[in-house]
Amino acid sequence: MFGEKFKRKYALSDKGVHNTKMGMLWTIVVNLLMMGGMGLLYFMMQSFISTLTENGALPNPWLYVGLTVLFVILSLIVHLLQYHATYGLVYGEVKTMRIGLAERLRRLPLGYFGKRDLADLTETIMGDVNRMEHVWSHVMGYLYGSYVSTAVIAVVLLIYDWRLAIAALWGVPAAFALLFGSRKMAKKNSEISKQAAVKVSDSIQETLENIREIHATNQEARYLSELNEKIDKHEKTLLRGEFATGIFVNAASVIMRLGIATTILVGSALILSGQIDFMLFFMFLLVITRVYAPFDQSLALIAEVFMSEVSANRLMEIYDSPVAEGSNAFQPNGHDIVFDNVCFAYDNEQVLRGVSFTAKEGEVTALVGPSGSGKSTCARLAARLWDITDGSIQVGGVDINSVDPETLLTDYAMVFQDVVLFDDTVMENIRLGKHGATDEEVIAAAKAANCDEFVSKLPDGYHTPIGENGAKLSGGERQRISIARALLKNAPIVLLDEATASLDVENETKVQGALSRLLQNKTVLVIAHRMRTVEAADKIVVLKDGRVAEAGKPEELMQQNGEFAKMVRLQNKSAGWTVA
Ligand code: ADP
């Protein structure tokens, strides 16, 4: 019962399964002890009645006081133990789950995050784990424990009198059958409201991310009304789900209680026909009021168990996604990057269809081609940010698919368009390039990247915080920080998405100067947008429709008068540039 399937169904760790068993065990003890309390009451009643009817001597009252005190102390202890087992230990499980998820997410290939909505992922880590936490702490031990204790009590009752036992207990399986019948609906409702919740977070995230554009284009009203609509929809799906669940849970509770009525009916008939005595009937009545108690709590919660299956599935989906694995030893022979017949698709869209080229160490290889031809994709694949579907990519003769992504990345410096800056000081943002770099090293790299000039104007120099994602810096300044980072890292391979388009001439010259320092003697793969870079490149790779249309030195390609020559002519026409 507590095998792999159980673990997956409730997204539990091994320790979580053990804790569930402990919670169950103590719930069984509590339920049976409470039933024992009924036995004690029955025993007292019986001796009083026999004293009254048979005129015997009253038994020693201290015996009853002693037994009652003992019962109270015992039940206090087992309740505490049950509490500890069901609630206390579960919080450890939540911690394990969140750390496990974070660890898993860290090891997933970046492609995973491209495919999955970030709001959805956040909802899983926060919302789904919370829901599971509630199920683990409030439901599992109680529910499974109550199944067992009720079964034990049912057997005892059946032995005493099977007719009364059936009259008393038929409602329990009937109530559960009704709830299980509603399971599919509960799951569906839960899925629908989860999707509605994700849409709300998505919408909020999108509004916050684009707040400037929204203001600039006077779209506040439209965004707000869209958000309102989504919130309303979420509320409606929640209400509908709760309402449906409420009906089923209450109906189940009523059906269970019908057992009291049938016990009275059957009991009266049996007493009248002289088949049982009154005391047995009385004991059954006492017992059945207790039998329902643990289920009362669980009935409402079992609906939650059904709904939690959606959350558990979402959690397991993260655990089941294949992580990018590989060896932690990476000793390439030089740093030539070789693309050999590389095929790649994002989801179903085939982007690269057999791309082959070599980017040599000590050379600048420029990827050119129309927008959407796959230049950025090639750069990402070269660093194993995604895994390719066919062919191979080698660095210094080593297939990068066999290398652990984190190990691999120590040999790469990347300067991409979307520089990620943290809400920290300039110094710390540059230091990210090399763990444990000294302040002197950081400043040296910053100077080489021409950061010094703008940093000296900041109120606290290198110790000035730059705001969330560098909000207080200009585009060119952000780029220079990312170049400083790369310089500090001094990795043998540099991937560069050249996006200097937004810079003015003066800034562009400065960034170019910093770049050329960064690129010396490295294997450089650059996504080229500017003719100047293309001219200076040692090798051009022209991508078109997911294939290499042509490759070679710039002069050679100009002579061939093919795609490259055509692009250069077009650019020259629009910008008035000349290519030597
Ligand atoms: P380029 O850099 O040459 O402009 P890209 O490599 O960015 O081209 O894109 C190539 C194709 O892949 C385009 O059709 C683009 O829409 C698609 N694409 C790029 N990134 C993603 C992604 N994260 N998910 C899905 N499709 C993508």
CSV table of C-alpha atoms in Angstrom, one decimal, residues 206-472:
chain,number,residue,atom,x,y,z
A,206,GLU,CA,2.7,40.8,-17.6
A,207,THR,CA,1.2,44.1,-16.4
A,208,LEU,CA,4.1,44.6,-14.0
A,209,GLU,CA,6.7,43.8,-16.6
A,210,ASN,CA,5.2,46.1,-19.2
A,211,ILE,CA,4.1,48.9,-16.9
A,212,ARG,CA,6.1,51.5,-18.7
A,213,GLU,CA,4.7,50.6,-22.1
A,214,ILE,CA,1.2,50.4,-20.7
A,215,HIS,CA,1.5,53.9,-19.3
A,216,ALA,CA,3.1,55.2,-22.4
A,217,THR,CA,0.3,53.9,-24.6
A,218,ASN,CA,-2.6,54.7,-22.3
A,219,GLN,CA,-3.6,51.1,-21.9
A,220,GLU,CA,-4.2,51.0,-18.2
A,221,ALA,CA,-8.0,50.7,-18.5
A,222,ARG,CA,-7.8,47.8,-20.9
A,223,TYR,CA,-5.2,45.9,-18.8
A,224,LEU,CA,-7.2,46.5,-15.6
A,225,SER,CA,-10.5,45.3,-17.1
A,226,GLU,CA,-8.8,42.2,-18.5
A,227,LEU,CA,-7.3,41.5,-15.1
A,228,ASN,CA,-10.6,42.0,-13.4
A,229,GLU,CA,-12.3,39.6,-15.8
A,230,LYS,CA,-9.7,37.0,-15.1
A,231,ILE,CA,-10.0,37.4,-11.3
A,232,ASP,CA,-13.8,37.2,-11.6
A,233,LYS,CA,-13.4,34.0,-13.6
A,234,HIS,CA,-11.1,32.5,-11.1
A,235,GLU,CA,-13.5,33.4,-8.2
A,236,LYS,CA,-16.3,31.8,-10.1
A,237,THR,CA,-14.4,28.5,-10.8
A,238,LEU,CA,-13.4,28.4,-7.1
A,239,LEU,CA,-17.0,29.0,-5.9
A,240,ARG,CA,-18.4,26.4,-8.3
A,241,GLY,CA,-15.9,23.9,-7.2
A,242,GLU,CA,-16.5,24.6,-3.5
A,243,PHE,CA,-20.3,24.4,-4.0
A,244,ALA,CA,-20.2,21.1,-5.8
A,245,THR,CA,-17.8,19.6,-3.2
A,246,GLY,CA,-20.0,21.0,-0.4
A,247,ILE,CA,-23.1,19.3,-1.7
A,248,PHE,CA,-21.4,15.9,-1.9
A,249,VAL,CA,-19.6,16.2,1.4
A,250,ASN,CA,-22.8,17.1,3.3
A,251,ALA,CA,-24.9,14.5,1.5
A,252,ALA,CA,-22.2,11.9,2.5
A,253,SER,CA,-22.3,13.0,6.1
A,254,VAL,CA,-26.1,12.7,6.2
A,255,ILE,CA,-26.0,9.2,4.7
A,256,MET,CA,-23.5,8.1,7.3
A,257,ARG,CA,-25.7,9.4,10.1
A,258,LEU,CA,-28.7,7.5,8.7
A,259,GLY,CA,-26.9,4.6,10.4
A,260,ILE,CA,-28.2,5.9,13.8
A,261,ALA,CA,-31.8,5.7,12.6
A,262,THR,CA,-31.4,2.2,11.2
A,263,THR,CA,-29.7,1.0,14.4
A,264,ILE,CA,-32.6,2.3,16.4
A,265,LEU,CA,-35.1,0.6,14.1
A,266,VAL,CA,-33.4,-2.7,13.9
A,267,GLY,CA,-32.4,-2.6,17.6
A,268,SER,CA,-36.0,-1.9,18.7
A,269,ALA,CA,-37.3,-4.8,16.6
A,270,LEU,CA,-34.7,-7.1,18.1
A,271,ILE,CA,-35.5,-6.0,21.7
A,272,LEU,CA,-39.2,-6.5,21.1
A,273,SER,CA,-38.7,-9.9,19.7
A,274,GLY,CA,-36.5,-10.7,22.7
A,275,GLN,CA,-33.4,-11.4,20.7
A,276,ILE,CA,-31.1,-8.9,22.4
A,277,ASP,CA,-31.1,-7.2,25.8
A,278,PHE,CA,-31.3,-3.4,26.3
A,279,MET,CA,-27.7,-3.0,27.4
A,280,LEU,CA,-26.3,-4.4,24.1
A,281,PHE,CA,-28.5,-2.0,22.2
A,282,PHE,CA,-27.3,0.8,24.4
A,283,MET,CA,-23.7,-0.1,23.8
A,284,PHE,CA,-24.2,-0.1,20.0
A,285,LEU,CA,-25.7,3.4,20.2
A,286,LEU,CA,-22.8,4.6,22.3
A,287,VAL,CA,-20.3,3.1,19.8
A,288,ILE,CA,-21.8,4.4,16.6
A,289,THR,CA,-21.8,8.0,17.7
A,290,ARG,CA,-18.0,7.6,18.1
A,291,VAL,CA,-17.5,5.6,14.9
A,292,TYR,CA,-18.6,8.6,12.8
A,293,ALA,CA,-16.5,11.2,14.6
A,294,PRO,CA,-13.1,10.6,12.8
A,295,PHE,CA,-14.9,10.4,9.5
A,296,ASP,CA,-16.7,13.7,10.0
A,297,GLN,CA,-13.4,15.4,9.9
A,298,SER,CA,-12.1,13.3,7.0
A,299,LEU,CA,-15.2,13.6,4.8
A,300,ALA,CA,-14.6,17.3,4.1
A,301,LEU,CA,-10.9,16.6,3.8
A,302,ILE,CA,-11.2,13.7,1.4
A,303,ALA,CA,-12.5,16.1,-1.2
A,304,GLU,CA,-9.3,18.0,-0.6
A,305,VAL,CA,-7.4,14.8,-1.2
A,306,PHE,CA,-9.1,14.4,-4.6
A,307,MET,CA,-8.3,18.0,-5.5
A,308,SER,CA,-4.7,17.6,-4.3
A,309,GLU,CA,-4.1,14.9,-6.9
A,310,VAL,CA,-3.9,17.8,-9.4
A,311,SER,CA,-1.2,19.5,-7.3
A,312,ALA,CA,0.7,16.2,-6.8
A,313,ASN,CA,0.7,15.6,-10.5
A,314,ARG,CA,2.1,19.0,-11.2
A,315,LEU,CA,4.8,18.5,-8.6
A,316,MET,CA,5.7,15.1,-9.9
A,317,GLU,CA,5.9,16.5,-13.5
A,318,ILE,CA,8.8,18.7,-12.4
A,319,TYR,CA,10.5,15.7,-10.8
A,320,ASP,CA,10.0,13.6,-13.9
A,321,SER,CA,11.4,16.2,-16.3
A,322,PRO,CA,14.8,14.9,-17.5
A,323,VAL,CA,17.7,16.9,-16.1
A,324,ALA,CA,20.7,17.7,-18.3
A,325,GLU,CA,23.3,15.3,-17.0
A,326,GLY,CA,26.9,14.7,-17.7
A,327,SER,CA,30.4,14.2,-16.4
A,328,ASN,CA,32.0,16.7,-14.0
A,329,ALA,CA,35.3,16.3,-15.7
A,330,PHE,CA,35.8,18.4,-18.8
A,331,GLN,CA,39.3,18.4,-20.3
A,332,PRO,CA,38.9,19.4,-23.9
A,333,ASN,CA,41.8,19.5,-26.3
A,334,GLY,CA,41.8,23.2,-27.2
A,335,HIS,CA,38.5,25.1,-27.6
A,336,ASP,CA,37.5,24.7,-31.2
A,337,ILE,CA,33.7,24.5,-31.4
A,338,VAL,CA,32.5,22.0,-34.0
A,339,PHE,CA,28.8,21.9,-35.1
A,340,ASP,CA,28.3,18.6,-36.9
A,341,ASN,CA,24.9,18.2,-38.7
A,342,VAL,CA,23.1,19.8,-35.7
A,343,CYS,CA,19.3,19.6,-35.8
A,344,PHE,CA,17.1,21.4,-33.2
A,345,ALA,CA,13.5,22.2,-32.6
A,346,TYR,CA,11.8,24.3,-29.9
A,347,ASP,CA,8.7,22.3,-29.2
A,348,ASN,CA,7.6,21.3,-32.7
A,349,GLU,CA,9.1,24.1,-34.7
A,350,GLN,CA,12.2,22.8,-36.5
A,351,VAL,CA,14.8,25.7,-36.3
A,352,LEU,CA,18.1,24.0,-37.3
A,353,ARG,CA,18.1,21.4,-40.0
A,354,GLY,CA,21.6,19.9,-40.2
A,355,VAL,CA,24.0,22.8,-39.3
A,356,SER,CA,27.7,22.2,-39.7
A,357,PHE,CA,30.6,24.6,-39.1
A,358,THR,CA,33.7,25.1,-37.0
A,359,ALA,CA,34.5,28.1,-34.8
A,360,LYS,CA,38.3,27.9,-34.3
A,361,GLU,CA,40.2,28.9,-31.2
A,362,GLY,CA,41.8,32.3,-31.6
A,363,GLU,CA,39.3,33.4,-34.3
A,364,VAL,CA,36.2,35.4,-34.4
A,365,THR,CA,33.4,33.4,-36.1
A,366,ALA,CA,30.4,35.6,-37.0
A,367,LEU,CA,26.9,34.2,-37.4
A,368,VAL,CA,24.9,36.2,-39.9
A,369,GLY,CA,21.6,35.7,-41.6
A,370,PRO,CA,18.1,37.1,-41.6
A,371,SER,CA,16.2,37.5,-38.4
A,372,GLY,CA,14.8,34.2,-37.2
A,373,SER,CA,17.3,32.2,-39.1
A,374,GLY,CA,18.6,30.6,-35.9
A,375,LYS,CA,21.7,32.6,-35.0
A,376,SER,CA,20.8,33.0,-31.3
A,377,THR,CA,19.7,29.4,-31.2
A,378,CYS,CA,23.2,28.3,-32.4
A,379,ALA,CA,24.9,30.4,-29.7
A,380,ARG,CA,22.6,28.9,-27.0
A,381,LEU,CA,23.2,25.4,-28.2
A,382,ALA,CA,26.9,25.9,-28.2
A,383,ALA,CA,26.7,26.4,-24.4
A,384,ARG,CA,24.3,23.5,-24.0
A,385,LEU,CA,21.5,25.8,-22.7
A,386,TRP,CA,19.3,23.5,-24.7
A,387,ASP,CA,20.0,19.9,-25.8
A,388,ILE,CA,20.1,19.3,-29.5
A,389,THR,CA,17.8,16.7,-31.1
A,390,ASP,CA,20.3,15.3,-33.6
A,391,GLY,CA,23.9,15.6,-34.7
A,392,SER,CA,26.6,16.7,-32.3
A,393,ILE,CA,28.4,19.7,-30.9
A,394,GLN,CA,32.0,19.3,-29.8
A,395,VAL,CA,34.3,21.5,-27.9
A,396,GLY,CA,38.0,20.5,-28.2
A,397,GLY,CA,36.9,17.1,-29.3
A,398,VAL,CA,34.5,16.5,-26.4
A,399,ASP,CA,30.8,16.1,-27.1
A,400,ILE,CA,29.2,18.7,-24.9
A,401,ASN,CA,26.2,16.5,-24.3
A,402,SER,CA,28.5,14.3,-22.2
A,403,VAL,CA,29.4,17.2,-19.9
A,404,ASP,CA,27.5,18.5,-16.9
A,405,PRO,CA,26.1,21.9,-17.9
A,406,GLU,CA,27.5,23.7,-14.9
A,407,THR,CA,31.0,22.3,-15.5
A,408,LEU,CA,30.8,23.2,-19.2
A,409,LEU,CA,29.8,26.8,-18.5
A,410,THR,CA,32.9,27.5,-16.5
A,411,ASP,CA,34.7,27.6,-19.9
A,412,TYR,CA,32.2,30.1,-21.4
A,413,ALA,CA,31.7,33.8,-21.0
A,414,MET,CA,28.5,35.1,-22.5
A,415,VAL,CA,27.5,38.6,-23.4
A,416,PHE,CA,23.9,38.4,-24.6
A,417,GLN,CA,21.4,41.1,-25.3
A,418,ASP,CA,19.3,40.4,-22.2
A,419,VAL,CA,22.0,41.2,-19.6
A,420,VAL,CA,20.7,40.0,-16.2
A,421,LEU,CA,21.7,42.4,-13.4
A,422,PHE,CA,20.9,42.0,-9.8
A,423,ASP,CA,19.7,44.6,-7.3
A,424,ASP,CA,23.1,44.9,-5.8
A,425,THR,CA,26.2,47.2,-6.1
A,426,VAL,CA,28.2,47.6,-9.3
A,427,MET,CA,31.0,45.8,-7.7
A,428,GLU,CA,29.0,42.7,-6.8
A,429,ASN,CA,27.3,42.6,-10.2
A,430,ILE,CA,30.7,42.4,-11.9
A,431,ARG,CA,32.1,40.0,-9.4
A,432,LEU,CA,29.5,37.5,-10.5
A,433,GLY,CA,31.9,36.8,-13.4
A,434,LYS,CA,34.4,35.1,-11.1
A,435,HIS,CA,33.5,33.7,-7.7
A,436,GLY,CA,35.9,35.1,-5.0
A,437,ALA,CA,37.5,37.8,-7.2
A,438,THR,CA,39.2,40.5,-5.2
A,439,ASP,CA,38.0,44.2,-5.4
A,440,GLU,CA,41.2,45.0,-7.4
A,441,GLU,CA,40.5,42.3,-10.0
A,442,VAL,CA,36.9,43.6,-10.3
A,443,ILE,CA,38.0,47.2,-10.8
A,444,ALA,CA,40.7,46.2,-13.3
A,445,ALA,CA,38.0,44.3,-15.4
A,446,ALA,CA,35.6,47.3,-15.0
A,447,LYS,CA,38.3,49.7,-16.3
A,448,ALA,CA,39.1,47.4,-19.2
A,449,ALA,CA,35.4,47.4,-20.1
A,450,ASN,CA,35.2,51.2,-19.9
A,451,CYS,CA,32.9,51.2,-16.9
A,452,ASP,CA,35.2,53.4,-14.9
A,453,GLU,CA,33.9,56.6,-16.5
A,454,PHE,CA,30.2,56.2,-15.6
A,455,VAL,CA,30.9,54.4,-12.3
A,456,SER,CA,32.9,57.4,-11.1
A,457,LYS,CA,29.8,59.6,-11.6
A,458,LEU,CA,27.7,57.3,-9.4
A,459,PRO,CA,27.2,58.6,-5.8
A,460,ASP,CA,29.1,55.7,-4.1
A,461,GLY,CA,31.2,54.6,-7.1
A,462,TYR,CA,31.5,50.9,-7.3
A,463,HIS,CA,29.4,50.5,-4.1
A,464,THR,CA,26.3,52.1,-5.6
A,465,PRO,CA,23.3,49.8,-5.8
A,466,ILE,CA,22.0,49.7,-9.4
A,467,GLY,CA,18.3,48.9,-8.7
A,468,GLU,CA,16.3,45.9,-9.8
A,469,ASN,CA,17.8,44.5,-13.0
A,470,GLY,CA,20.0,47.6,-13.3
A,471,ALA,CA,17.1,50.0,-13.6
A,472,LYS,CA,19.3,53.0,-12.8
